[in-house]
C-alpha cells in the first residue's frame, strides 16, 4: 500500500471564489485633460466670430465718423473761405497803406496799382516770411 492515510482529510486546494474573481484593470486609464478637439475648435470659432462682429461694428462707427467729418468740412468750407477772404483783404489793405507811406515822395506813384499791364485778375501774393529770414535780421545770440 501506499503511504496515504485513508482516515486523513482530503487536502484543500486554493480555488477561485464562486462566480470568479473580479476583472483586473490592466489597460491605461488616464484622466481626461482639457476639452476635446471639437470643443476647442468650437471655442476658437466662437471667439473669432465675436472678433469679426466687433470689427464690423468698429467699421460702422468709423464709416459714420468719416461721413460726419466730410459733412462738417462741406459745411465749414464757406465760412473758412470767407475768413480767408477777410484776412486777404485786411493784409492787402495794410500792404497798400504801407506802400502809400513808403512811396509818398515819388511823384506819379499810385499805391495799390497792379504791376501787370493786362485786365486779367491776378491775386496778390503776400509772402509770410519768417522773422529770421528777413533781410537785415540779426539774432540776439550773435
Tab-separated table of C-alpha atoms in Angstrom:
chain	number	residue	atom	x	y	z
A	1	UNK	CA	0.000	0.000	0.000
A	2	UNK	CA	0.899	3.421	-0.325
A	3	UNK	CA	1.721	5.814	2.436
A	4	UNK	CA	-1.622	7.577	2.312
A	5	UNK	CA	-3.713	7.614	5.386
A	6	UNK	CA	-7.278	6.849	4.440
A	7	UNK	CA	-8.648	8.494	7.545
A	8	UNK	CA	-6.948	11.814	6.833
A	9	UNK	CA	-8.954	14.707	5.394
A	10	UNK	CA	-8.648	15.369	1.715
A	11	UNK	CA	-6.107	18.131	1.026
A	12	UNK	CA	-7.707	21.545	0.280
A	13	UNK	CA	-6.691	23.364	-2.843
A	14	UNK	CA	-6.990	27.117	-3.372
A	15	UNK	CA	-9.772	27.623	-5.808
A	16	UNK	CA	-11.365	30.783	-7.182
A	17	UNK	CA	-14.423	32.008	-5.397
A	18	UNK	CA	-17.750	31.071	-6.791
A	19	UNK	CA	-18.589	33.416	-9.675
A	20	UNK	CA	-14.898	34.054	-10.339
A	21	UNK	CA	-12.528	36.814	-9.491
A	22	UNK	CA	-13.365	40.386	-10.404
A	23	UNK	CA	-11.718	41.566	-13.598
A	24	UNK	CA	-8.287	43.154	-13.311
A	25	UNK	CA	-7.973	46.613	-14.844
A	26	UNK	CA	-4.743	46.466	-16.758
A	27	UNK	CA	-5.427	48.998	-19.556
A	28	UNK	CA	-4.012	52.550	-19.376
A	29	UNK	CA	-6.650	54.795	-17.874
A	30	UNK	CA	-5.534	58.412	-17.753
A	31	UNK	CA	-7.930	61.134	-16.683
A	32	UNK	CA	-9.275	63.398	-19.422
A	33	UNK	CA	-7.266	66.632	-19.511
A	34	UNK	CA	-8.876	69.672	-21.116
A	35	UNK	CA	-11.600	69.981	-23.716
A	36	UNK	CA	-11.824	67.772	-26.759
A	37	UNK	CA	-10.595	68.862	-30.178
A	38	UNK	CA	-14.120	69.630	-31.366
A	39	UNK	CA	-14.769	71.752	-28.275
A	40	UNK	CA	-11.527	73.709	-28.794
A	41	UNK	CA	-12.418	74.210	-32.464
A	42	UNK	CA	-15.877	75.460	-31.478
A	43	UNK	CA	-14.450	77.814	-28.845
A	44	UNK	CA	-11.916	79.228	-31.327
A	45	UNK	CA	-14.691	79.694	-33.883
A	46	UNK	CA	-16.860	81.494	-31.336
A	47	UNK	CA	-14.010	83.824	-30.303
A	48	UNK	CA	-13.184	84.596	-33.938
A	49	UNK	CA	-16.847	85.168	-34.744
A	50	UNK	CA	-17.138	87.624	-31.851
A	51	UNK	CA	-13.971	89.384	-33.046
A	52	UNK	CA	-15.336	89.752	-36.576
A	53	UNK	CA	-18.608	91.061	-35.129
A	54	UNK	CA	-16.742	93.719	-33.100
A	55	UNK	CA	-14.640	94.585	-36.153
A	56	UNK	CA	-17.804	95.083	-38.195
A	57	UNK	CA	-19.233	97.364	-35.501
A	58	UNK	CA	-15.970	99.323	-35.430
A	59	UNK	CA	-16.040	99.717	-39.197
A	60	UNK	CA	-19.597	101.013	-38.998
A	61	UNK	CA	-18.522	103.517	-36.346
A	62	UNK	CA	-15.502	104.612	-38.405
A	63	UNK	CA	-17.647	104.957	-41.526
A	64	UNK	CA	-20.083	107.156	-39.609
A	65	UNK	CA	-17.251	109.309	-38.215
A	66	UNK	CA	-15.759	109.703	-41.706
A	67	UNK	CA	-19.165	110.713	-43.055
A	68	UNK	CA	-19.529	113.256	-40.227
A	69	UNK	CA	-16.050	114.651	-40.940
A	70	UNK	CA	-16.803	115.033	-44.650
A	71	UNK	CA	-20.106	116.805	-43.994
A	72	UNK	CA	-18.549	119.086	-41.390
A	73	UNK	CA	-15.879	120.076	-43.910
A	74	UNK	CA	-18.549	120.694	-46.541
A	75	UNK	CA	-20.490	122.923	-44.162
A	76	UNK	CA	-17.383	124.738	-42.868
A	77	UNK	CA	-15.883	125.476	-46.297
A	78	UNK	CA	-17.885	128.681	-46.972
A	79	UNK	CA	-17.004	130.075	-43.553
A	80	UNK	CA	-13.314	129.231	-43.979
A	81	UNK	CA	-13.278	130.803	-47.449
A	82	UNK	CA	-14.941	133.946	-46.096
A	83	UNK	CA	-12.410	134.076	-43.264
A	84	UNK	CA	-9.561	133.708	-45.761
A	85	UNK	CA	-11.057	136.441	-47.941
A	86	UNK	CA	-11.346	138.806	-44.952
A	87	UNK	CA	-7.747	138.082	-43.965
A	88	UNK	CA	-6.553	138.607	-47.550
A	89	UNK	CA	-8.467	141.915	-47.754
A	90	UNK	CA	-7.005	143.090	-44.441
A	91	UNK	CA	-3.460	142.154	-45.496
A	92	UNK	CA	-3.928	143.775	-48.935
A	93	UNK	CA	-5.270	146.967	-47.361
A	94	UNK	CA	-2.325	147.068	-44.919
A	95	UNK	CA	0.135	146.464	-47.783
A	96	UNK	CA	-1.381	149.317	-49.838
A	97	UNK	CA	-1.182	151.642	-46.815
A	98	UNK	CA	2.472	150.683	-46.262
A	99	UNK	CA	3.176	151.204	-49.963
A	100	UNK	CA	1.436	154.610	-49.845
A	101	UNK	CA	3.522	155.613	-46.805
A	102	UNK	CA	6.802	154.403	-48.303
A	103	UNK	CA	6.266	155.883	-51.805
A	104	UNK	CA	4.673	159.204	-50.774
A	105	UNK	CA	7.674	161.185	-52.004
A	106	UNK	CA	7.656	159.641	-55.511
A	107	UNK	CA	5.601	161.767	-57.936
A	108	UNK	CA	3.076	159.875	-60.080
A	109	UNK	CA	3.143	156.706	-57.961
A	110	UNK	CA	-0.268	155.073	-57.500
A	111	UNK	CA	-0.405	152.886	-54.427
A	112	UNK	CA	-2.092	149.535	-54.969
A	113	UNK	CA	-1.943	149.701	-58.760
A	114	UNK	CA	-1.285	146.341	-60.397
A	115	UNK	CA	2.195	145.799	-61.797
A	116	UNK	CA	0.672	143.847	-64.690
A	117	UNK	CA	-0.487	145.567	-67.867
A	118	UNK	CA	-3.434	143.258	-68.603
A	119	UNK	CA	-7.015	143.235	-67.364
A	120	UNK	CA	-6.794	139.661	-66.146
A	121	UNK	CA	-7.215	139.206	-62.390
A	122	UNK	CA	-4.056	138.161	-60.578
A	123	UNK	CA	-4.431	137.542	-56.858
A	124	UNK	CA	-1.968	139.292	-54.601
A	125	UNK	CA	0.750	137.047	-53.314
A	126	UNK	CA	1.740	138.165	-49.877
A	127	UNK	CA	4.597	136.066	-48.659
A	128	UNK	CA	4.645	135.399	-44.966
A	129	UNK	CA	8.416	135.440	-44.433
A	130	UNK	CA	9.562	134.237	-41.021
A	131	UNK	CA	11.411	136.819	-38.966
A	132	UNK	CA	14.794	135.093	-39.095
A	133	UNK	CA	14.755	135.096	-42.931
A	134	UNK	CA	14.026	138.793	-43.375
A	135	UNK	CA	16.824	140.985	-44.723
A	136	UNK	CA	18.729	142.807	-42.024
A	137	UNK	CA	17.619	140.463	-39.252
A	138	UNK	CA	20.246	139.711	-36.643
A	139	UNK	CA	19.663	137.223	-33.903
A	140	UNK	CA	20.457	138.174	-30.335
A	141	UNK	CA	22.714	135.143	-29.936
A	142	UNK	CA	25.365	136.552	-32.258
